[in-house]
Structures are given as C-alpha cells and as structure tokens.
Amino acid sequence: VSEATKVTDGSLEDECFFCSRYPVDFRLKETEHLKKETQQNLIKLKYAHLKRLRAVKNRAKTMEYFDSVMYTHDQRIKELMALKKQGFKVIGTFCIMIPEEIMFAANAIPVRLCGGFYDAIYPAEEVLPKNICPAVKSALGTYILDLNPFYKLCDAVIVPTTCDAKKKLASVIANFMPVMVMDVPNTRESIQASEYWYGQTRLLVKKLEQLTGKGLSRRNLERAIKRQNERTSALRRLLELRKAPLQVVNERDFLLVVQSAQYDDVDRWLQKTNELCAELENNLKNKVGIAPQDAPRILLTGSPVLWPNFKVLNIMEDLGAVCVADDSCSGTQYLYNPVEVSDWSKNSMIRAVAERAILPCICPCFTHGDDRIDRILELYDTFKAEGIIYHVLRLCQIFDMEFLPVDKVVNDKGIPLLKIETEYSEEDTGQIKTRVEAFIEMIKTRRPRR
Ligand code: SF4
Ligand code: SF4
C-alpha cells in the first residue's frame, strides 16, 4: 500500500483502502452455465416469494412498493448510476456498525451486501472453506456469479471486524475491490474501547473525504443525523403497531421494509414507510388483521434472516403463528436506536454517531452478551410474545455460543424456547416444520383455559 493511501487525523493514522498485494483470481472458470442457472433460480425464487407474500390475506397495499425495491432493483440501479455521475460514491457495507450518517454526509451511498441466496453458496465453496456460515458464502457467491448488481456499482466496500467470517471476508474482497476496514472493539463497556471506536469513526470520515474528494461539512452531518433519526422514528412507529393483539403486518413484510432501507433512496423510503404505517394504523382501527387475533405470538432471535432466505419465517407463519418481533441486525436492530446529540458541533456529532453504532448494539461479536438477553426479555414482554425461536445459521459460532445463557435465563422464567439450527437449503424444511408445529401446539396448551 503506497503512502498516498494513508489517512491521518491528529495522532491517528491508517491506510485508506486495503487491496491485496498477492491478489487471487476469484472468478471461477466456465461459470457461464452456472450463472445462467442460478440467475434463473433467483428469478423463480423471487416469483415464488412474491406469490407467497401476496397471498397473505389483508396484506397492506403499500407493501407493493417494498416488493418492487427488493424484487426488482432496476430503478435504484439507474438512480445510483446517475448519482455516481454527479460525484457520489457507492459503498458496499456489511453488518450494522458502519455509521451511515457519516457516509450520507460525505456524499457516499451505502448498500448492504450481506447475502441470503442459497444458490450462491456452492460457487463460494470453490474458493472458501465449506465450514463458514451461509451468510458469508452467499455474499461472496453473489459476487462471483454476478447476482447482486450493487457490487458492480461499489467504489469500495467497508467491512467491520465483527465475527471471524466477516474479518476474513474483508481480505477476500480485497482481491477484487478496495476495502476499508472498521476495527470494531471486542467490548463496548470500557472508556478505552469507546475512544478507540470514536477514533475509527474519525478515520472513516477522513477515508471517505479522500474517496469522494469532498470535505464532510457540519451542516451535511447534521442533516444526515436528523434524517437517520426520522428513519428510526418511522421504524419505531411500525414496531409500535406490532404490539397490538391483532397483527396487521407479518415479519416477512417487516424485514422487506427494513432491508429495503439498506438500498433505497432515504427520502422515498421514509415517505413510503410512513404511508405504510398510516395504512396499517387504519387497518388496526378497523380490525383488519393478517392473522386471527389468537394466533400464537413468537419472538425471533439469533442469526440474521437475510432476504431472500425467509425459510424459518415461512414455516412459522404458514403454520398459523405470528412472529411479532425480532432482535436481529437484519431487522429491528438496524434502525432501533436514534443518534443522541448533546451539541451540534462537528466533533460532538461524530462522537454521537459513533456511540449510536456500537453502544446499544447487541451483536454477539461483542464479548458480553447480557445486554442481548435484556433486549430479548424486553421484546418478549412488550410484544406480548408467548414463545421464542432461537435461529442459528449453521457454523455461526457467536450466536451458537450465546444460546446457553439465553436458554438458562428464559428457562428460569418459564418462557418456551425452541432452537433451530439450519442452513439456507430447503432440505431440512420438513424436519423444522415438525418441530415448530409441536412448539406452537405447546404454546397453545399453556394458555389459561377460558
Ligand atoms: S449479527 Fe453482528 S456480526 Fe453477524 S451479521 Fe449481524 S451485525 Fe454482523
Ligand atoms: S454473525 Fe454469524 S451469520 Fe453473521 S456473518 Fe458472522 S458467522 Fe455469519
């Protein structure tokens, strides 16, 4: 890495990008037929998904907008290409720790690249070990097979050093794209960790300034923070609705709304989400629900549920249960906490944004998992859940290792809990269905007799 790529901020210094000095060619030979086959599979899968989602009785009409964002990317791709011509940069991201407010304020547009497509896994296994979680294999596979059109638009990718799989994914991507790394501390509790992360965030400002060639202004940052907080309020408004005894939106649609926010134009997403909330509030007032009021209420926790891998939700919701909330980085967590700014100086705002990114974050990549248990219990109570499904993607060690303490605490409280360890493939659908069915029955038998 040449000196020119270094960025400094006071005593802090880091390389702006990291590109592999020993690049490996990750393109697979003779992949054309495989590309075609997987592209066709993705089209079939999208079609089957949409059919399933649209078959839900009383589904909100505004959801069609979010369907279009998630299932056809054409409009957004055109917009991003136009923005790039105006000097904006598109940045691929993973996880939820990269402060998006900084990116928006620096004329950079984040698009999340986490992967949930099963057919992309096999090509990734040609170049990665098999014993890695499907989310990471799918993220790389979609690049190899050209299945994710956002990759091509990315000027750089920012990878936070969260779990081991993500850390090493950064070095894999550095073979074909410039990578910025944000070094996430292992704990959030100490002042030193907090200061270190603040330093990482300040360096991110410098890196983005170097990439876009524009200074990050105080005014742009203030505007980006206020916009981000409006998004948080819109998501909280949607969450509020799900506390009601009658469900007017299911978790699959909720995830479409959240995950579309990771690609879509911010203003349009805000407008559509508020329109959706208004429609759902009206449905609630008129008692128009998507499931009977007595449907068993389940809280989903654990590994991310990344579009289009909605297998566990399809099983749960097709069996008549409703997933009333989740604590996942692919859902509720993404926009759960607002940025709290004490004064609107630039440095204070950068600090506030840095704090918002990790202090309330319950990702198990941090050493202590007690806050996650507190969040699970809080969500269980406030959303009046009757049972918890703990979702572990196979080989996702951090969630698997946190199962034991969660199991102990919820067991002591007499809360029903079911652990499901699964892959993206449909092979285990029958077996999971049987277990979820028994779990739902058990929840029903625990209800007080009228
Ligand atoms: S749980 Fe944490 S490490 Fe895993 S994908 Fe989400 S934010 Fe990233
Ligand atoms: S947290 Fe788990 S699912 Fe997410 S990238 Fe890491 S190993 Fe994969």
Tab-separated table of N, CA and C in Angstrom, residues 121-227:
chain	number	residue	atom	x	y	z
A	121	ILE	N	-24.131	-20.192	-2.745
A	121	ILE	CA	-23.210	-20.785	-1.776
A	121	ILE	C	-22.190	-21.715	-2.440
A	122	TYR	N	-22.661	-22.532	-3.379
A	122	TYR	CA	-21.754	-23.530	-3.962
A	122	TYR	C	-20.549	-22.920	-4.672
A	123	PRO	N	-20.763	-21.889	-5.512
A	123	PRO	CA	-19.561	-21.290	-6.124
A	123	PRO	C	-18.605	-20.717	-5.098
A	124	ALA	N	-19.135	-20.185	-4.002
A	124	ALA	CA	-18.251	-19.629	-2.965
A	124	ALA	C	-17.438	-20.743	-2.313
A	125	GLU	N	-18.026	-21.935	-2.244
A	125	GLU	CA	-17.303	-23.055	-1.618
A	125	GLU	C	-16.117	-23.524	-2.462
A	126	GLU	N	-16.089	-23.088	-3.717
A	126	GLU	CA	-14.924	-23.420	-4.553
A	126	GLU	C	-13.694	-22.642	-4.089
A	127	VAL	N	-13.948	-21.494	-3.483
A	127	VAL	CA	-12.810	-20.658	-3.098
A	127	VAL	C	-12.688	-20.443	-1.585
A	128	LEU	N	-13.754	-20.711	-0.858
A	128	LEU	CA	-13.725	-20.568	0.599
A	128	LEU	C	-13.875	-21.941	1.229
A	129	PRO	N	-13.434	-22.103	2.475
A	129	PRO	CA	-13.707	-23.381	3.140
A	129	PRO	C	-15.221	-23.591	3.282
A	130	LYS	N	-15.625	-24.855	3.284
A	130	LYS	CA	-17.065	-25.138	3.418
A	130	LYS	C	-17.585	-24.740	4.800
A	131	ASN	N	-16.699	-24.838	5.802
A	131	ASN	CA	-17.154	-24.612	7.180
A	131	ASN	C	-17.218	-23.143	7.573
A	132	ILE	N	-17.963	-22.410	6.813
A	132	ILE	CA	-18.205	-20.986	7.096
A	132	ILE	C	-19.703	-20.777	6.989
A	133	CYS	N	-20.213	-19.823	7.720
A	133	CYS	CA	-21.667	-19.629	7.736
A	133	CYS	C	-22.198	-19.291	6.347
A	134	PRO	N	-23.465	-19.641	6.068
A	134	PRO	CA	-24.013	-19.399	4.727
A	134	PRO	C	-24.116	-17.924	4.352
A	135	ALA	N	-24.224	-17.032	5.350
A	135	ALA	CA	-24.384	-15.602	5.027
A	135	ALA	C	-23.139	-15.079	4.302
A	136	VAL	N	-21.971	-15.490	4.786
A	136	VAL	CA	-20.728	-15.024	4.182
A	136	VAL	C	-20.489	-15.701	2.835
A	137	LYS	N	-20.771	-17.007	2.774
A	137	LYS	CA	-20.588	-17.703	1.487
A	137	LYS	C	-21.527	-17.121	0.435
A	138	SER	N	-22.742	-16.835	0.836
A	138	SER	CA	-23.706	-16.301	-0.119
A	138	SER	C	-23.286	-14.897	-0.580
A	139	ALA	N	-22.756	-14.099	0.341
A	139	ALA	CA	-22.320	-12.741	-0.023
A	139	ALA	C	-21.218	-12.802	-1.077
A	140	LEU	N	-20.286	-13.747	-0.921
A	140	LEU	CA	-19.213	-13.867	-1.905
A	140	LEU	C	-19.731	-14.509	-3.199
A	141	GLY	N	-20.587	-15.514	-3.047
A	141	GLY	CA	-21.134	-16.224	-4.216
A	141	GLY	C	-21.911	-15.299	-5.138
A	142	THR	N	-22.650	-14.358	-4.558
A	142	THR	CA	-23.412	-13.446	-5.416
A	142	THR	C	-22.468	-12.544	-6.217
A	143	TYR	N	-21.284	-12.292	-5.659
A	143	TYR	CA	-20.295	-11.529	-6.435
A	143	TYR	C	-19.761	-12.402	-7.581
A	144	ILE	N	-19.360	-13.624	-7.229
A	144	ILE	CA	-18.756	-14.499	-8.236
A	144	ILE	C	-19.714	-14.721	-9.415
A	145	LEU	N	-20.981	-14.853	-9.098
A	145	LEU	CA	-21.952	-15.175	-10.152
A	145	LEU	C	-22.679	-13.947	-10.706
A	146	ASP	N	-22.233	-12.769	-10.300
A	146	ASP	CA	-22.875	-11.537	-10.814
A	146	ASP	C	-24.362	-11.492	-10.492
A	147	LEU	N	-24.724	-11.953	-9.321
A	147	LEU	CA	-26.154	-11.993	-8.994
A	147	LEU	C	-26.613	-10.744	-8.262
A	148	ASN	N	-25.650	-10.008	-7.727
A	148	ASN	CA	-26.015	-8.806	-6.990
A	148	ASN	C	-25.518	-7.588	-7.772
A	149	PRO	N	-26.433	-6.895	-8.449
A	149	PRO	CA	-25.999	-5.793	-9.330
A	149	PRO	C	-25.358	-4.636	-8.569
A	150	PHE	N	-25.546	-4.572	-7.257
A	150	PHE	CA	-24.967	-3.459	-6.489
A	150	PHE	C	-23.438	-3.565	-6.389
A	151	TYR	N	-22.906	-4.795	-6.429
A	151	TYR	CA	-21.445	-4.963	-6.351
A	151	TYR	C	-20.742	-4.127	-7.418
A	152	LYS	N	-21.322	-4.212	-8.636
A	152	LYS	CA	-20.648	-3.546	-9.767
A	152	LYS	C	-20.596	-2.040	-9.590
A	153	LEU	N	-21.529	-1.503	-8.807
A	153	LEU	CA	-21.578	-0.056	-8.624
A	153	LEU	C	-20.663	0.421	-7.503
A	154	CYS	N	-20.190	-0.519	-6.693
A	154	CYS	CA	-19.436	-0.119	-5.492
A	154	CYS	C	-18.060	0.454	-5.850
A	155	ASP	N	-17.753	1.604	-5.268
A	155	ASP	CA	-16.418	2.176	-5.425
A	155	ASP	C	-15.477	1.591	-4.381
A	156	ALA	N	-16.030	1.143	-3.288
A	156	ALA	CA	-15.250	0.495	-2.221
A	156	ALA	C	-16.239	-0.262	-1.336
A	157	VAL	N	-15.678	-1.111	-0.490
A	157	VAL	CA	-16.514	-1.853	0.452
A	157	VAL	C	-15.964	-1.587	1.850
A	158	ILE	N	-16.860	-1.322	2.793
A	158	ILE	CA	-16.393	-1.169	4.177
A	158	ILE	C	-16.807	-2.411	4.955
A	159	VAL	N	-15.833	-3.049	5.574
A	159	VAL	CA	-16.129	-4.254	6.347
A	159	VAL	C	-15.774	-3.999	7.815
A	160	PRO	N	-16.728	-4.183	8.729
A	160	PRO	CA	-16.396	-4.074	10.142
A	160	PRO	C	-15.820	-5.402	10.631
A	161	THR	N	-14.859	-5.350	11.525
A	161	THR	CA	-14.269	-6.599	12.019
A	161	THR	C	-15.165	-7.152	13.136
A	162	THR	N	-16.209	-7.828	12.743
A	162	THR	CA	-17.151	-8.371	13.730
A	162	THR	C	-16.784	-9.826	14.012
A	163	CYS	N	-17.511	-10.767	13.405
A	163	CYS	CA	-17.163	-12.182	13.631
A	163	CYS	C	-15.976	-12.559	12.736
A	164	ASP	N	-15.391	-13.733	12.974
A	164	ASP	CA	-14.211	-14.151	12.201
A	164	ASP	C	-14.505	-14.238	10.711
A	165	ALA	N	-15.700	-14.726	10.387
A	165	ALA	CA	-16.041	-14.909	8.975
A	165	ALA	C	-16.026	-13.557	8.252
A	166	LYS	N	-16.538	-12.530	8.915
A	166	LYS	CA	-16.567	-11.198	8.291
A	166	LYS	C	-15.148	-10.635	8.169
A	167	LYS	N	-14.334	-10.854	9.215
A	167	LYS	CA	-12.957	-10.341	9.170
A	167	LYS	C	-12.233	-10.889	7.948
A	168	LYS	N	-12.367	-12.189	7.750
A	168	LYS	CA	-11.631	-12.792	6.644
A	168	LYS	C	-12.295	-12.498	5.302
A	169	LEU	N	-13.589	-12.233	5.327
A	169	LEU	CA	-14.262	-11.843	4.087
A	169	LEU	C	-13.632	-10.544	3.561
A	170	ALA	N	-13.238	-9.664	4.492
A	170	ALA	CA	-12.603	-8.403	4.078
A	170	ALA	C	-11.369	-8.694	3.233
A	171	SER	N	-10.557	-9.668	3.678
A	171	SER	CA	-9.324	-9.925	2.919
A	171	SER	C	-9.616	-10.635	1.605
A	172	VAL	N	-10.740	-11.339	1.537
A	172	VAL	CA	-11.110	-11.971	0.266
A	172	VAL	C	-11.563	-10.894	-0.715
A	173	ILE	N	-12.414	-9.987	-0.253
A	173	ILE	CA	-12.935	-8.937	-1.146
A	173	ILE	C	-11.794	-8.029	-1.621
A	174	ALA	N	-10.777	-7.877	-0.785
A	174	ALA	CA	-9.648	-7.005	-1.159
A	174	ALA	C	-8.901	-7.513	-2.395
A	175	ASN	N	-9.244	-8.702	-2.857
A	175	ASN	CA	-8.656	-9.212	-4.097
A	175	ASN	C	-9.300	-8.617	-5.333
A	176	PHE	N	-10.514	-8.093	-5.178
A	176	PHE	CA	-11.174	-7.571	-6.387
A	176	PHE	C	-11.798	-6.195	-6.193
A	177	MET	N	-11.645	-5.605	-5.030
A	177	MET	CA	-12.245	-4.298	-4.776
A	177	MET	C	-11.519	-3.624	-3.606
A	178	PRO	N	-11.399	-2.299	-3.627
A	178	PRO	CA	-10.766	-1.654	-2.467
A	178	PRO	C	-11.619	-1.849	-1.217
A	179	VAL	N	-10.972	-2.170	-0.122
A	179	VAL	CA	-11.695	-2.436	1.127
A	179	VAL	C	-11.235	-1.446	2.200
A	180	MET	N	-12.213	-0.883	2.900
A	180	MET	CA	-11.885	-0.107	4.095
A	180	MET	C	-12.309	-0.986	5.264
A	181	VAL	N	-11.491	-1.000	6.290
A	181	VAL	CA	-11.853	-1.817	7.444
A	181	VAL	C	-12.197	-0.895	8.605
A	182	MET	N	-13.267	-1.200	9.299
A	182	MET	CA	-13.523	-0.507	10.565
A	182	MET	C	-13.317	-1.525	11.663
A	183	ASP	N	-12.356	-1.241	12.510
A	183	ASP	CA	-11.961	-2.211	13.526
A	183	ASP	C	-12.883	-2.086	14.741
A	184	VAL	N	-13.798	-3.022	14.862
A	184	VAL	CA	-14.795	-2.982	15.944
A	184	VAL	C	-14.157	-3.525	17.229
A	185	PRO	N	-14.223	-2.796	18.338
A	185	PRO	CA	-13.635	-3.344	19.572
A	185	PRO	C	-14.401	-4.587	20.039
A	186	ASN	N	-13.731	-5.415	20.813
A	186	ASN	CA	-14.380	-6.646	21.271
A	186	ASN	C	-15.389	-6.419	22.389
A	187	THR	N	-15.206	-5.309	23.100
A	187	THR	CA	-16.175	-4.981	24.152
A	187	THR	C	-16.678	-3.567	23.905
A	188	ARG	N	-17.803	-3.228	24.558
A	188	ARG	CA	-18.307	-1.864	24.383
A	188	ARG	C	-18.259	-1.103	25.698
A	189	GLU	N	-17.913	-1.830	26.757
A	189	GLU	CA	-18.102	-1.274	28.092
A	189	GLU	C	-17.036	-0.266	28.513
A	190	SER	N	-15.792	-0.464	28.093
A	190	SER	CA	-14.732	0.379	28.653
A	190	SER	C	-14.615	1.713	27.917
A	191	ILE	N	-14.087	2.707	28.638
A	191	ILE	CA	-13.870	4.030	28.024
A	191	ILE	C	-12.864	3.892	26.876
A	192	GLN	N	-11.851	3.022	27.081
A	192	GLN	CA	-10.827	2.856	26.053
A	192	GLN	C	-11.448	2.333	24.751
A	193	ALA	N	-12.356	1.362	24.892
A	193	ALA	CA	-12.995	0.797	23.687
A	193	ALA	C	-13.813	1.872	22.990
A	194	SER	N	-14.501	2.661	23.796
A	194	SER	CA	-15.337	3.719	23.243
A	194	SER	C	-14.475	4.757	22.502
A	195	GLU	N	-13.339	5.106	23.114
A	195	GLU	CA	-12.426	6.079	22.482
A	195	GLU	C	-11.824	5.502	21.200
A	196	TYR	N	-11.501	4.207	21.265
A	196	TYR	CA	-10.912	3.560	20.087
A	196	TYR	C	-11.897	3.613	18.918
A	197	TRP	N	-13.167	3.329	19.213
A	197	TRP	CA	-14.189	3.318	18.163
A	197	TRP	C	-14.434	4.734	17.630
A	198	TYR	N	-14.369	5.701	18.539
A	198	TYR	CA	-14.516	7.101	18.107
A	198	TYR	C	-13.376	7.431	17.121
A	199	GLY	N	-12.174	6.941	17.438
A	199	GLY	CA	-11.025	7.148	16.541
A	199	GLY	C	-11.257	6.480	15.187
A	200	GLN	N	-11.807	5.271	15.227
A	200	GLN	CA	-12.108	4.565	13.975
A	200	GLN	C	-13.126	5.362	13.140
A	201	THR	N	-14.073	5.975	13.820
A	201	THR	CA	-15.107	6.731	13.114
A	201	THR	C	-14.510	8.008	12.525
A	202	ARG	N	-13.604	8.641	13.277
A	202	ARG	CA	-12.939	9.838	12.729
A	202	ARG	C	-12.097	9.467	11.508
A	203	LEU	N	-11.442	8.313	11.578
A	203	LEU	CA	-10.666	7.886	10.409
A	203	LEU	C	-11.582	7.575	9.222
A	204	LEU	N	-12.771	7.063	9.527
A	204	LEU	CA	-13.726	6.798	8.445
A	204	LEU	C	-14.079	8.098	7.726
A	205	VAL	N	-14.259	9.163	8.512
A	205	VAL	CA	-14.541	10.475	7.903
A	205	VAL	C	-13.421	10.823	6.922
A	206	LYS	N	-12.194	10.685	7.376
A	206	LYS	CA	-11.044	11.042	6.528
A	206	LYS	C	-10.982	10.164	5.278
A	207	LYS	N	-11.256	8.871	5.476
A	207	LYS	CA	-11.183	7.944	4.336
A	207	LYS	C	-12.235	8.313	3.291
A	208	LEU	N	-13.433	8.618	3.768
A	208	LEU	CA	-14.498	8.956	2.820
A	208	LEU	C	-14.202	10.302	2.151
A	209	GLU	N	-13.612	11.214	2.914
A	209	GLU	CA	-13.252	12.508	2.307
A	209	GLU	C	-12.234	12.284	1.193
A	210	GLN	N	-11.298	11.363	1.455
A	210	GLN	CA	-10.305	11.108	0.415
A	210	GLN	C	-10.957	10.445	-0.813
A	211	LEU	N	-11.895	9.555	-0.540
A	211	LEU	CA	-12.542	8.848	-1.650
A	211	LEU	C	-13.410	9.780	-2.487
A	212	THR	N	-14.186	10.630	-1.827
A	212	THR	CA	-15.120	11.474	-2.578
A	212	THR	C	-14.483	12.794	-3.020
A	213	GLY	N	-13.347	13.118	-2.393
A	213	GLY	CA	-12.682	14.376	-2.745
A	213	GLY	C	-13.400	15.587	-2.167
A	214	LYS	N	-14.313	15.357	-1.240
A	214	LYS	CA	-15.060	16.479	-0.641
A	214	LYS	C	-14.958	16.416	0.881
A	215	GLY	N	-14.880	17.582	1.488
A	215	GLY	CA	-14.835	17.625	2.950
A	215	GLY	C	-16.214	17.362	3.529
A	216	LEU	N	-16.237	16.743	4.683
A	216	LEU	CA	-17.537	16.477	5.320
A	216	LEU	C	-17.945	17.728	6.112
A	217	SER	N	-19.035	18.341	5.723
A	217	SER	CA	-19.404	19.591	6.394
A	217	SER	C	-20.286	19.326	7.610
A	218	ARG	N	-20.216	20.261	8.553
A	218	ARG	CA	-21.035	20.157	9.768
A	218	ARG	C	-22.519	20.114	9.402
A	219	ARG	N	-22.877	20.958	8.428
A	219	ARG	CA	-24.291	21.052	8.026
A	219	ARG	C	-24.807	19.738	7.427
A	220	ASN	N	-23.983	19.145	6.569
A	220	ASN	CA	-24.395	17.857	5.951
A	220	ASN	C	-24.551	16.774	7.002
A	221	LEU	N	-23.635	16.795	7.984
A	221	LEU	CA	-23.710	15.760	9.018
A	221	LEU	C	-24.965	15.958	9.876
A	222	GLU	N	-25.251	17.203	10.212
A	222	GLU	CA	-26.459	17.478	10.999
A	222	GLU	C	-27.700	17.002	10.228
A	223	ARG	N	-27.731	17.318	8.944
A	223	ARG	CA	-28.888	16.904	8.131
A	223	ARG	C	-28.986	15.363	8.085
A	224	ALA	N	-27.836	14.695	7.908
A	224	ALA	CA	-27.841	13.228	7.811
A	224	ALA	C	-28.309	12.597	9.131
A	225	ILE	N	-27.900	13.182	10.251
A	225	ILE	CA	-28.312	12.634	11.557
A	225	ILE	C	-29.820	12.807	11.733
A	226	LYS	N	-30.310	13.981	11.383
A	226	LYS	CA	-31.754	14.217	11.544
A	226	LYS	C	-32.562	13.280	10.646
A	227	ARG	N	-32.062	13.060	9.452
A	227	ARG	CA	-32.736	12.136	8.517
A	227	ARG	C	-32.728	10.711	9.077
